[in-house]
Every structure is written in structure tokens, then in C-alpha cells.
Amino acid sequence: VRKTFTSVAAKIINENKNTALLLGDIGVYGFRDVLNAYPERSFNIGILEQSMVSIAAGLASEGIIPIIHTIAPFIVERALEQIKVDFGYQKLPGNFVSVGASFDYAKLGCTHHCPADVNILNNIPGVNIFIPGHAKEFENQLSHNWSSGKINYYRLSEQTNSESIDLGLGEIRKLKSGSRGVLIAVGPLLREVLESVSELDIEIHYSNSITGLKSMKIQSEFPGKKVIIVEPYYSGTFLLKIIEQVSVNGCEVMQIGVPKKFIEKYGTYQEQLHYLELDPLSIRNSVENFINK
Amino acid sequence: VIKKRIYYKKHGFNSEKNKFLTYSNVTMNKIDVIDFQKLQALRIKILKACSHSNEGHVPSAFSILDILYSLYILLPKTSNIDFTKNDIFVLSKGHAALALYAILEEANIIGSEWVDTFGDFESNFGGHPDMNKIPGVRASTGSLGHGLPITLGKILAKRTKKIEFRAYCLIGDGELNEGSIWESLMLASHHSMKELTVIIDSNRSGDRALNLGSLESKFNSLGFDTKNVDGHSHKDLVSSFTNFHDYKPTAVIAQTIKGYGISELENNPAWHHAAPTQEQLATFIKDLM
């Protein structure tokens, strides 16, 4: 995914004079050619995320569309107020590309985890959030949205699904029919979902973005009146987008996501999935218990 | 002239008074007095706006009024600076917005409606400036520590367009507590932002929390071309706004008095975020007339 980011962003910078790249001392080697080729528009700003975001807003205010990149918590949590005020309040466009997601840096510990990013950014009016499940999905998302005039947050993860599913912004696509419930998987956790519950008699839907709009539409008759949402971050945001539809149809809801606790364990990503009950077996158990209840 | 001399004596500006007394050019004296009268009128408008809404930071506005007047009114007379075109001014200490509104009106960038609508529900003029509502406002500031890095971004953008410009950003000395300001100062120096003048409204209001000691030595050590000026001397301010280094950014440490112009407000923390009653307003206006 990172390589895709480098190549797509390089293409955007190369082909559009009204763009700029700002790195928070992350991805510098990967972007070395861009940094060398466009020193007036591409910067390794340094490890000062608050200023980096404000500078990006200053660029945007003068018509230069910025791509801002560093590890998720250092953009979203450290520089949140800069995103809120300098981009959100000032109504300026920008593309924030983070790496690390919820706990990609499993061995590095909690300081580098960011399971809260999606919920946090959803509190800034108008932010579009992309949660690509595949490098190809991200390529399409960045290519089609970088100049949308919106605040776009692309949540990159090293964990990807086996196949790319190309969706539009805010689209929820049905992958499989079923009669006992509806499961919506978001981003890279589709891999674990398909591995665990694809044989169950449930509808499976997939989405890889969350719009800044109030609601998103799921195409379903809601069989079984049970809805399961599987998100690779703190649960919550996706349900908000479909809550009216779900309640009108009288559905019971279960959310599966990263539990709200500090993950004070290290190890591998897979070990953390198991620890957090997001591994295929745990997901299957949760889903079966829910639809059989 | 006599009124101005009394005014400066009253307010204890020996350096300014001395400069004033050494002026030999009669024309300069005349212009100076006209400016003084205009500034008194602007102070009255600021007080009226604040009283109208029972909101606003008048002492902070008075602290920077001479700085903004020098930038927007005097500087364009002797240079090609034009803030309605390519040149940039960002008020990073957004709570001093009343001064900005007054000066934008004086510079004919906005009308006079801010005085009677300040803080109203449908008004474009709030306690902090909104760049999407007010012509001439280049950043929506209010949260301290944002305006300077935004200015840096504007500079980088202007550079890509190969446009000649100057960028001025006014920050408060209290705002110097913010880490993002120091981040940006380092960046401005690193990127040799010779187009930038950072003006520090050094009214010492931050000292009660964090005394930063010598600002001059700090800015020098960060790689700025630093000037220490009387922040109420138009001559010194205009001079500092027109002299730049070949590659270093400029820092103008403007020594100001918070609440400058009305003795009761000067360096009086009780007035930091207070509005005058009708009775106080009448008294202050009488003093200023």
C-alpha cells in the first residue's frame, strides 16, 4: 500500500502544479525522487505535525492542494485542532494520508496505535474518510478524490484483503446474499470476515469509505432483522451513518471493532487480532451467537 | 501638536516623545497629528463596538493598533505593499480582531458596519476574524499558534507562483507559549523565508504565566534578523517593515502597552476581556476626543 501511495502521489505531484507534498519525516526515502524533483512543492517538513498541518492549510488557502503524510496518531490526534480549525472551519481542501492504522505497528506499542482516528475525524464536519482494503482501492480513491475540494483522510494499513473491490465514496456493496442477517465489513477486516463467516446464511456487504454526509445507504431488505458491523477501528462511526435505515427496519445491531482499551501487548498483528477477538474464529463465534440468539 | 505632546507625556512614552520633539520636518508633524486623530477615532469605534456587543478584547486591540495602522495605512504610502493584492497579513492573535476591523475599514477594505453589528447573530464580525466572511482577512484565527504556520504555508504557495510579495504575521508574546509557534519559527528560518516579517506584540501580557526573557536573543538564535522597536512609534514600525535581510526572515519585536491610549485600560488585567458600560464608554470617548 505504501508503494502504491508513493507512485500515485508522485503522479499527482508530477502532473499538477497546484499540488504539494508534506511529509512528517515519514516516507522520506520512498518519496526521495519527488522531493528532489519538486523542491518548491514537496517537503520533509519534519517532526512537527501541528505546524505541518497548518502550513498545509496555508498552501490550500492559496490554491495549492496538499497531500500530508505521517503515522496516524501524529496527524489525527496530535494535530487534531489544526485539522478542525485550519481545514474544517476555514473550508479548505486537503488530503491526509496516514499509515499504521489501528495497530499495524503492533510491536511498537500504544503510542503508535490509532484505533480512534475514524471516530475522531467524523466529528469534523465534512470530512471524508477512506479505509481502503486493498492497494488498488486506495489508488482509485486518491486518484479520484485528491482534488475534490474536500478534506479527505486516507487510512492506510499494511493489512489488505486478497482482492480489490472498487467502490465510490460512501458506497456499500452487497457481496453475498443470505437470509438470517446482514453483515457489513469495513476495509481490511473483510479478509477475516470472508474467512470466517462466508459460509453462514447471511448477507455480506463491504464498504471502504465513510462520507462526511449524515447518512449512507445500504441496499438491503434486512433479512433476519439483524445487522452486524465489523470495523477495523473503534466501533461507532459506521452505525451512525446507517442508524436511521437500521432503526426504520427494526433491526437489532451488533458492532464488532477494536475494543476501547489500550493494547498493552506487543507481538504480531495476528496475535493482536486474536487478543482483541478480531481473528476469524472470534468473529465467527460472535456472529453465530448473535444470529442464533 | 500640543495635544499629542500632552498625550505622550501622559502615557509616559519618553522615547516616542523624544523622537517627536526631534522632528524638524513640519510636514511630518502634520501627518503625524492627522494619524493621531485618526487613531483616536478608531479607538472610539473599537470601544463602541465592544460596548455594543458586551464582547471583545479592547486592550489587545489597542496594543496592536499602531502596528496595524503602520502596516495598512502608512506603509503603502512609502512602498508598493498592497494587502488587497499579493502581499499577506495574518493576525495570528485573533482575539485582537477589533483592531483589524478598524484598520480594514480605515484602509477601505470593509465598510463601517462592524461597529454596530460586532458580535451579533447574523454579523460577519465576531470576536475572532473569519476569512470566509470578511474581505481582507486571510486566516480564521482565534486559537493561538495557528496563524504563523498558516502564513508559512501561504509563503510556500506564493513561491511556487513566482510572485513577488511580502508576508507579515502578527503574534502575541503570550502566543509565544504555543509550541507550534516555535516549530514555525524554526521552519521559517530553515526555509530562508526572507519574505516573512513576524511582528511580536510584546505587551508583556504573557509574563504572568511564562516569562520568556530576552525575545531578541531567542529570535536571533533561531536565525531571524531581529529588530526591537517601540510598537507605538509609526516611524520605527514603518522602518522595521521595510528593511529586510537577504535570506533571513525578519522579526520585529514591537514593545507595546496593552490597552494603549486609555490610562485605565493600560496594563490592567481586569480589562483583558471586559466591555465598557455606557457610562465608562462616555468617559473614555471624552478622554479620547
Short mmCIF file of N, CA, C and O in Angstrom, two decimals, chain A residues 17-20 22 39-41 43-64 78 81-83 85-86 88-92, chain B residues 88 128-133 138-141 143-146 148-162 178-184 186-187 190-191:
data_model
loop_
_atom_site.label_atom_id
_atom_site.label_comp_id
_atom_site.label_asym_id
_atom_site.label_seq_id
_atom_site.Cartn_x
_atom_site.Cartn_y
_atom_site.Cartn_z
N LYS A 17 0.61 21.23 -11.10
CA LYS A 17 1.42 22.26 -10.44
C LYS A 17 0.76 22.81 -9.18
O LYS A 17 1.43 23.42 -8.36
N ASN A 18 -0.54 22.62 -9.08
CA ASN A 18 -1.26 23.16 -7.92
C ASN A 18 -1.33 22.14 -6.78
O ASN A 18 -2.33 22.08 -6.07
N THR A 19 -0.29 21.36 -6.61
CA THR A 19 -0.27 20.36 -5.54
C THR A 19 1.02 20.49 -4.73
O THR A 19 2.02 21.03 -5.22
N ALA A 20 0.98 19.98 -3.54
CA ALA A 20 2.18 19.97 -2.70
C ALA A 20 2.18 18.71 -1.84
O ALA A 20 1.12 18.17 -1.51
N LEU A 22 3.67 17.14 1.77
CA LEU A 22 4.29 17.45 3.05
C LEU A 22 4.44 16.17 3.86
O LEU A 22 3.44 15.51 4.17
N PRO A 39 11.40 20.48 -5.36
CA PRO A 39 11.74 21.02 -4.03
C PRO A 39 10.88 22.21 -3.62
O PRO A 39 10.77 22.51 -2.43
N GLU A 40 10.27 22.88 -4.58
CA GLU A 40 9.42 24.03 -4.24
C GLU A 40 8.02 23.60 -3.82
O GLU A 40 7.26 24.40 -3.27
N ARG A 41 7.67 22.32 -4.07
CA ARG A 41 6.32 21.86 -3.72
C ARG A 41 6.31 20.59 -2.88
O ARG A 41 5.24 20.07 -2.55
N PHE A 43 8.05 18.68 0.54
CA PHE A 43 8.88 18.99 1.71
C PHE A 43 8.84 17.85 2.72
O PHE A 43 7.78 17.30 3.00
N ASN A 44 9.99 17.54 3.24
CA ASN A 44 10.02 16.80 4.50
C ASN A 44 9.99 17.86 5.59
O ASN A 44 11.03 18.39 6.00
N ILE A 45 8.80 18.19 6.04
CA ILE A 45 8.64 19.32 6.96
C ILE A 45 9.35 19.05 8.28
O ILE A 45 9.93 19.96 8.88
N GLY A 46 9.35 17.81 8.72
CA GLY A 46 9.99 17.49 9.98
C GLY A 46 8.97 16.91 10.95
O GLY A 46 7.82 16.65 10.60
N ILE A 47 9.45 16.72 12.17
CA ILE A 47 8.60 16.06 13.17
C ILE A 47 7.88 17.15 13.97
O ILE A 47 8.15 17.37 15.15
N LEU A 48 7.03 17.87 13.28
CA LEU A 48 6.27 18.95 13.93
C LEU A 48 4.90 19.02 13.24
O LEU A 48 4.61 19.88 12.42
N GLU A 49 4.08 18.06 13.65
CA GLU A 49 2.84 17.81 12.92
C GLU A 49 1.86 18.97 12.98
O GLU A 49 1.13 19.22 12.01
N GLN A 50 1.83 19.67 14.12
CA GLN A 50 0.89 20.79 14.21
C GLN A 50 1.19 21.84 13.14
O GLN A 50 0.31 22.29 12.41
N SER A 51 2.45 22.21 13.06
CA SER A 51 2.81 23.20 12.05
C SER A 51 2.64 22.65 10.65
O SER A 51 2.24 23.37 9.73
N MET A 52 2.94 21.36 10.47
CA MET A 52 2.80 20.77 9.15
C MET A 52 1.36 20.90 8.65
O MET A 52 1.13 21.26 7.49
N VAL A 53 0.41 20.62 9.52
CA VAL A 53 -1.00 20.70 9.11
C VAL A 53 -1.40 22.15 8.84
O VAL A 53 -2.07 22.45 7.84
N SER A 54 -0.97 23.06 9.69
CA SER A 54 -1.31 24.47 9.46
C SER A 54 -0.65 25.00 8.19
O SER A 54 -1.26 25.77 7.43
N ILE A 55 0.58 24.61 7.96
CA ILE A 55 1.27 25.03 6.74
C ILE A 55 0.50 24.50 5.52
O ILE A 55 0.31 25.21 4.53
N ALA A 56 0.07 23.26 5.63
CA ALA A 56 -0.71 22.68 4.53
C ALA A 56 -1.98 23.50 4.29
O ALA A 56 -2.37 23.73 3.14
N ALA A 57 -2.60 23.95 5.37
CA ALA A 57 -3.80 24.79 5.21
C ALA A 57 -3.44 26.12 4.56
O ALA A 57 -4.20 26.64 3.74
N GLY A 58 -2.30 26.66 4.94
CA GLY A 58 -1.85 27.90 4.30
C GLY A 58 -1.65 27.71 2.80
O GLY A 58 -2.03 28.56 1.99
N LEU A 59 -1.06 26.60 2.43
CA LEU A 59 -0.92 26.27 1.00
C LEU A 59 -2.29 26.18 0.34
O LEU A 59 -2.52 26.75 -0.73
N ALA A 60 -3.19 25.46 0.99
CA ALA A 60 -4.54 25.28 0.43
C ALA A 60 -5.25 26.61 0.27
O ALA A 60 -5.98 26.82 -0.70
N SER A 61 -5.03 27.52 1.21
CA SER A 61 -5.70 28.81 1.14
C SER A 61 -5.23 29.64 -0.04
O SER A 61 -5.88 30.60 -0.44
N GLU A 62 -4.08 29.29 -0.58
CA GLU A 62 -3.55 29.99 -1.75
C GLU A 62 -3.68 29.14 -3.02
O GLU A 62 -3.03 29.40 -4.03
N GLY A 63 -4.52 28.11 -2.96
CA GLY A 63 -4.82 27.34 -4.17
C GLY A 63 -3.93 26.15 -4.44
O GLY A 63 -4.03 25.52 -5.49
N ILE A 64 -3.06 25.81 -3.51
CA ILE A 64 -2.20 24.63 -3.67
C ILE A 64 -2.81 23.49 -2.84
O ILE A 64 -2.93 23.62 -1.61
N ARG A 78 -2.51 14.29 17.41
CA ARG A 78 -1.65 15.40 17.82
C ARG A 78 -2.06 16.71 17.16
O ARG A 78 -2.03 17.77 17.77
N GLU A 81 -6.63 19.72 16.30
CA GLU A 81 -7.19 21.06 16.28
C GLU A 81 -6.81 21.81 15.00
O GLU A 81 -7.59 22.61 14.48
N GLN A 82 -5.62 21.53 14.50
CA GLN A 82 -5.22 22.16 13.24
C GLN A 82 -6.08 21.66 12.09
O GLN A 82 -6.42 22.41 11.18
N ILE A 83 -6.42 20.36 12.11
CA ILE A 83 -7.31 19.84 11.06
C ILE A 83 -8.70 20.47 11.21
O ILE A 83 -9.31 20.92 10.24
N VAL A 85 -9.71 23.33 12.78
CA VAL A 85 -9.84 24.78 12.56
C VAL A 85 -9.30 25.17 11.18
O VAL A 85 -9.99 25.83 10.40
N ASP A 86 -8.06 24.77 10.90
CA ASP A 86 -7.39 25.31 9.72
C ASP A 86 -7.95 24.72 8.43
O ASP A 86 -7.97 25.40 7.40
N GLY A 88 -11.09 22.40 8.52
CA GLY A 88 -12.54 22.28 8.65
C GLY A 88 -13.24 23.62 8.69
O GLY A 88 -14.07 23.94 7.84
N TYR A 89 -12.89 24.41 9.67
CA TYR A 89 -13.55 25.71 9.85
C TYR A 89 -13.28 26.65 8.68
O TYR A 89 -14.16 27.38 8.22
N GLN A 90 -12.05 26.61 8.19
CA GLN A 90 -11.71 27.51 7.08
C GLN A 90 -12.19 26.98 5.72
O GLN A 90 -11.99 27.63 4.71
N LYS A 91 -12.75 25.77 5.72
CA LYS A 91 -13.31 25.18 4.49
C LYS A 91 -12.25 25.04 3.40
O LYS A 91 -12.43 25.44 2.26
N LEU A 92 -11.14 24.45 3.77
CA LEU A 92 -10.04 24.28 2.82
C LEU A 92 -9.85 22.80 2.48
O LEU A 92 -10.07 21.93 3.32
N ILE B 88 0.66 39.76 2.07
CA ILE B 88 -0.13 38.97 3.03
C ILE B 88 0.01 39.56 4.42
O ILE B 88 1.12 39.88 4.85
N HIS B 128 -13.49 36.81 16.87
CA HIS B 128 -12.29 36.41 16.15
C HIS B 128 -12.59 36.47 14.66
O HIS B 128 -13.70 36.16 14.23
N PRO B 129 -11.62 36.82 13.84
CA PRO B 129 -11.92 37.08 12.42
C PRO B 129 -12.13 35.80 11.61
O PRO B 129 -11.46 34.80 11.83
N ASP B 130 -13.06 35.88 10.67
CA ASP B 130 -13.41 34.73 9.83
C ASP B 130 -13.04 35.06 8.39
O ASP B 130 -13.61 35.98 7.79
N MET B 131 -12.12 34.31 7.83
CA MET B 131 -11.65 34.62 6.48
C MET B 131 -12.70 34.36 5.41
O MET B 131 -12.61 34.89 4.31
N ASN B 132 -13.69 33.55 5.74
CA ASN B 132 -14.73 33.28 4.76
C ASN B 132 -15.86 34.31 4.80
O ASN B 132 -16.79 34.25 4.00
N LYS B 133 -15.78 35.24 5.73
CA LYS B 133 -16.83 36.25 5.86
C LYS B 133 -16.35 37.67 5.60
O LYS B 133 -17.14 38.53 5.24
N ARG B 138 -7.17 36.97 6.09
CA ARG B 138 -6.50 35.90 5.34
C ARG B 138 -6.49 34.57 6.08
O ARG B 138 -6.08 33.55 5.54
N ALA B 139 -6.88 34.57 7.35
CA ALA B 139 -6.94 33.31 8.10
C ALA B 139 -7.93 33.48 9.25
O ALA B 139 -8.03 34.56 9.84
N SER B 140 -8.67 32.41 9.52
CA SER B 140 -9.64 32.45 10.62
C SER B 140 -8.91 32.05 11.90
O SER B 140 -8.81 30.87 12.23
N THR B 141 -8.42 33.03 12.58
CA THR B 141 -7.62 32.76 13.77
C THR B 141 -8.45 32.95 15.03
O THR B 141 -9.57 33.43 14.98
N SER B 143 -7.74 30.46 17.87
CA SER B 143 -6.94 29.52 18.62
C SER B 143 -5.47 29.89 18.39
O SER B 143 -5.00 29.92 17.24
N LEU B 144 -4.76 30.18 19.44
CA LEU B 144 -3.41 30.72 19.28
C LEU B 144 -2.45 29.67 18.74
O LEU B 144 -2.58 28.48 19.00
N GLY B 145 -1.50 30.15 17.97
CA GLY B 145 -0.48 29.26 17.43
C GLY B 145 -0.78 28.75 16.04
O GLY B 145 -0.02 27.93 15.51
N HIS B 146 -1.85 29.21 15.42
CA HIS B 146 -2.21 28.73 14.08
C HIS B 146 -1.78 29.69 12.98
O HIS B 146 -1.43 29.28 11.87
N LEU B 148 0.70 31.76 12.41
CA LEU B 148 2.07 31.79 11.86
C LEU B 148 2.34 30.62 10.91
O LEU B 148 2.80 30.84 9.79
N PRO B 149 2.05 29.38 11.31
CA PRO B 149 2.29 28.31 10.32
C PRO B 149 1.40 28.43 9.09
O PRO B 149 1.82 28.05 7.99
N ILE B 150 0.20 28.97 9.24
CA ILE B 150 -0.63 29.21 8.04
C ILE B 150 0.08 30.21 7.13
O ILE B 150 0.11 30.04 5.90
N THR B 151 0.66 31.23 7.73
CA THR B 151 1.40 32.21 6.92
C THR B 151 2.56 31.54 6.18
O THR B 151 2.83 31.84 5.01
N LEU B 152 3.23 30.64 6.86
CA LEU B 152 4.33 29.92 6.20
C LEU B 152 3.83 29.15 4.99
O LEU B 152 4.48 29.11 3.93
N GLY B 153 2.68 28.51 5.14
CA GLY B 153 2.10 27.80 4.00
C GLY B 153 1.77 28.73 2.85
O GLY B 153 1.98 28.40 1.68
N LYS B 154 1.28 29.91 3.18
CA LYS B 154 0.98 30.90 2.14
C LYS B 154 2.25 31.33 1.42
O LYS B 154 2.27 31.52 0.20
N ILE B 155 3.31 31.46 2.19
CA ILE B 155 4.59 31.84 1.58
C ILE B 155 5.06 30.75 0.61
O ILE B 155 5.48 31.04 -0.52
N LEU B 156 4.98 29.51 1.05
CA LEU B 156 5.40 28.41 0.17
C LEU B 156 4.55 28.39 -1.10
O LEU B 156 5.06 28.15 -2.20
N ALA B 157 3.26 28.67 -0.94
CA ALA B 157 2.37 28.69 -2.12
C ALA B 157 2.73 29.83 -3.05
O ALA B 157 2.82 29.65 -4.27
N LYS B 158 2.97 31.00 -2.50
CA LYS B 158 3.33 32.17 -3.32
C LYS B 158 4.64 31.92 -4.05
O LYS B 158 4.82 32.35 -5.18
N ARG B 159 5.55 31.24 -3.37
CA ARG B 159 6.85 30.97 -4.00
C ARG B 159 6.67 30.12 -5.26
O ARG B 159 7.37 30.32 -6.25
N THR B 160 5.74 29.16 -5.21
CA THR B 160 5.56 28.29 -6.38
C THR B 160 5.03 29.09 -7.57
O THR B 160 5.20 28.68 -8.71
N LYS B 161 4.39 30.22 -7.27
CA LYS B 161 3.80 31.02 -8.36
C LYS B 161 4.75 32.12 -8.84
O LYS B 161 4.36 32.92 -9.69
N LYS B 162 5.94 32.13 -8.26
CA LYS B 162 6.96 33.12 -8.68
C LYS B 162 6.43 34.55 -8.60
O LYS B 162 6.63 35.35 -9.51
N GLU B 178 2.94 28.93 22.76
CA GLU B 178 2.49 27.80 21.94
C GLU B 178 3.67 27.13 21.23
O GLU B 178 4.46 27.80 20.55
N GLY B 179 3.72 25.82 21.34
CA GLY B 179 4.80 25.08 20.68
C GLY B 179 4.81 25.24 19.17
O GLY B 179 5.87 25.26 18.54
N SER B 180 3.61 25.35 18.58
CA SER B 180 3.54 25.46 17.13
C SER B 180 4.20 26.73 16.62
O SER B 180 4.68 26.79 15.48
N ILE B 181 4.24 27.77 17.47
CA ILE B 181 4.93 28.99 17.06
C ILE B 181 6.43 28.73 16.93
O ILE B 181 7.07 29.10 15.94
N TRP B 182 6.98 28.03 17.91
CA TRP B 182 8.43 27.77 17.85
C TRP B 182 8.75 26.79 16.73
O TRP B 182 9.79 26.90 16.08
N GLU B 183 7.88 25.83 16.50
CA GLU B 183 8.05 24.96 15.34
C GLU B 183 8.16 25.80 14.07
O GLU B 183 9.05 25.60 13.23
N SER B 184 7.23 26.73 13.96
CA SER B 184 7.16 27.52 12.73
C SER B 184 8.33 28.49 12.61
O SER B 184 8.80 28.76 11.50
N MET B 186 11.32 27.90 13.62
CA MET B 186 12.44 27.07 13.13
C MET B 186 12.28 26.81 11.64
O MET B 186 13.25 26.87 10.88
N LEU B 187 11.06 26.52 11.23
CA LEU B 187 10.82 26.23 9.81
C LEU B 187 11.06 27.46 8.94
O LEU B 187 11.64 27.36 7.85
N HIS B 190 14.71 27.76 8.61
CA HIS B 190 15.25 26.67 7.80
C HIS B 190 14.98 26.88 6.32
O HIS B 190 15.83 26.60 5.47
N HIS B 191 13.80 27.37 6.01
CA HIS B 191 13.42 27.58 4.62
C HIS B 191 13.76 29.00 4.13
O HIS B 191 13.25 29.44 3.09
#
